[in-house]
One Martini backbone bead per residue (centre of mass of N, CA, C, O) as a GRO file, in nm:
protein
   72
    1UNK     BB    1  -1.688   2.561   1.449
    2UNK     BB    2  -1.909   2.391   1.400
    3UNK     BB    3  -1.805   2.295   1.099
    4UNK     BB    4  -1.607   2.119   1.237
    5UNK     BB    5  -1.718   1.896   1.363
    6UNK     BB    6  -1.901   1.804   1.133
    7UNK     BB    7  -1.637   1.700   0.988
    8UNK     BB    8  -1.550   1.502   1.220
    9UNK     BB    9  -1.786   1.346   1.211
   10UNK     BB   10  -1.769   1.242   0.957
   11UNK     BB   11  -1.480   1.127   0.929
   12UNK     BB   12  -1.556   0.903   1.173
   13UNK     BB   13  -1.805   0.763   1.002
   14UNK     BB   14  -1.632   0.683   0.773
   15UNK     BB   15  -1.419   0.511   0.915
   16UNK     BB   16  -1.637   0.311   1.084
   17UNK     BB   17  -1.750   0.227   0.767
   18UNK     BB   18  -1.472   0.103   0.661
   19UNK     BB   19  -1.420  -0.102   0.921
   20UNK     BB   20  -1.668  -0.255   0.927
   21UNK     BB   21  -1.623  -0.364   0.573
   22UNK     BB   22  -1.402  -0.553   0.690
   23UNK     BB   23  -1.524  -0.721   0.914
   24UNK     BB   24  -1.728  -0.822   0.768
   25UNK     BB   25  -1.563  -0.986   0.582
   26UNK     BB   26  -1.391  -1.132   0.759
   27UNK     BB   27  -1.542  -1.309   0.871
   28UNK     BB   28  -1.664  -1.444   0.645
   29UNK     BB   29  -1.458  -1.567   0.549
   30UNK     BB   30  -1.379  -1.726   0.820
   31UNK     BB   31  -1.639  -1.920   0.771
   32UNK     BB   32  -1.577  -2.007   0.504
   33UNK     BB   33  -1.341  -2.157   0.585
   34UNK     BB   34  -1.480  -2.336   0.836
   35UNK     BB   35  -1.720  -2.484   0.598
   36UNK     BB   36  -1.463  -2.531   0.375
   37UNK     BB   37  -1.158  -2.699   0.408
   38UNK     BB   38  -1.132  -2.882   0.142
   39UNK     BB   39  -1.197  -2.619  -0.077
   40UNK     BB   40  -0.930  -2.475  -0.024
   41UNK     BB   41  -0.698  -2.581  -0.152
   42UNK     BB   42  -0.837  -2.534  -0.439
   43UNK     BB   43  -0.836  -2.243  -0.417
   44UNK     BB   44  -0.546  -2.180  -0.387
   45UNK     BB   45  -0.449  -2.311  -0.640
   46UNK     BB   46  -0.606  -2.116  -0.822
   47UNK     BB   47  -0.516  -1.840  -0.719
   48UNK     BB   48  -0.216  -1.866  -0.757
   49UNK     BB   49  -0.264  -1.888  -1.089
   50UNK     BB   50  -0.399  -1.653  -1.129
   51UNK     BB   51  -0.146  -1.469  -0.980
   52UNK     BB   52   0.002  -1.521  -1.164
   53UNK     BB   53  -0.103  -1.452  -1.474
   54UNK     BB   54  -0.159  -1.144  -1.391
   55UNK     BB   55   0.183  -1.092  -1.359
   56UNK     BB   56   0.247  -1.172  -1.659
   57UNK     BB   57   0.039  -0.969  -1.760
   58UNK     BB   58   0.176  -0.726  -1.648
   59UNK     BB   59   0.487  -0.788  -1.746
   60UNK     BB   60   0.446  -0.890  -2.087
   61UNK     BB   61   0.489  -1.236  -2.100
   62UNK     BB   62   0.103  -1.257  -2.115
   63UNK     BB   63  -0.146  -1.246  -2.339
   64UNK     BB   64  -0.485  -1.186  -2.291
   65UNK     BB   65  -0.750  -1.255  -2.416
   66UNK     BB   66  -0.977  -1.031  -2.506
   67UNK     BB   67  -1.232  -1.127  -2.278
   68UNK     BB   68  -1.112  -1.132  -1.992
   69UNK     BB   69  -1.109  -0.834  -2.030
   70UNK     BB   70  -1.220  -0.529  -1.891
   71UNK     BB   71  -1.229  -0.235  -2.045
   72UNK     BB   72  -1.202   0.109  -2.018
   0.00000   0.00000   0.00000
């Protein structure tokens, strides 16, 4: 039975500090967002850009130069 807490204290400190790592990066973000709002258009528009072209080269319509990925 104390095997079972122990178990279950792991599991409770492994979620706590995963949901930690995304508040925390999400903060993050939102200062970076709030400190550079100037040049969030430009991130936006070059994001949208990588997300198409990344989406054409999954689905066969665009192959990426052999430099840009990296194998597995």
């Amino acid at each position: 039975v104390a095997l079972d807490w122990r178990a279950l204290a792991h599991g409770a400190f492994f979620v706590a500090g995963f949901g930690l790592v995304f508040v925390l990066s999400g903060i993050t973000v939102g200062l970076l967002g709030s400190v550079m709002p100037q040049a969030m258009r430009y991130l936006v528009r070059v994001g949208g850009v990588l997300l198409i072209l990344f989406g054409l080269h999954m689905t066969g319509c665009r192959s990426m130069p052999q430099g840009c990925l990296m194998s597995p």
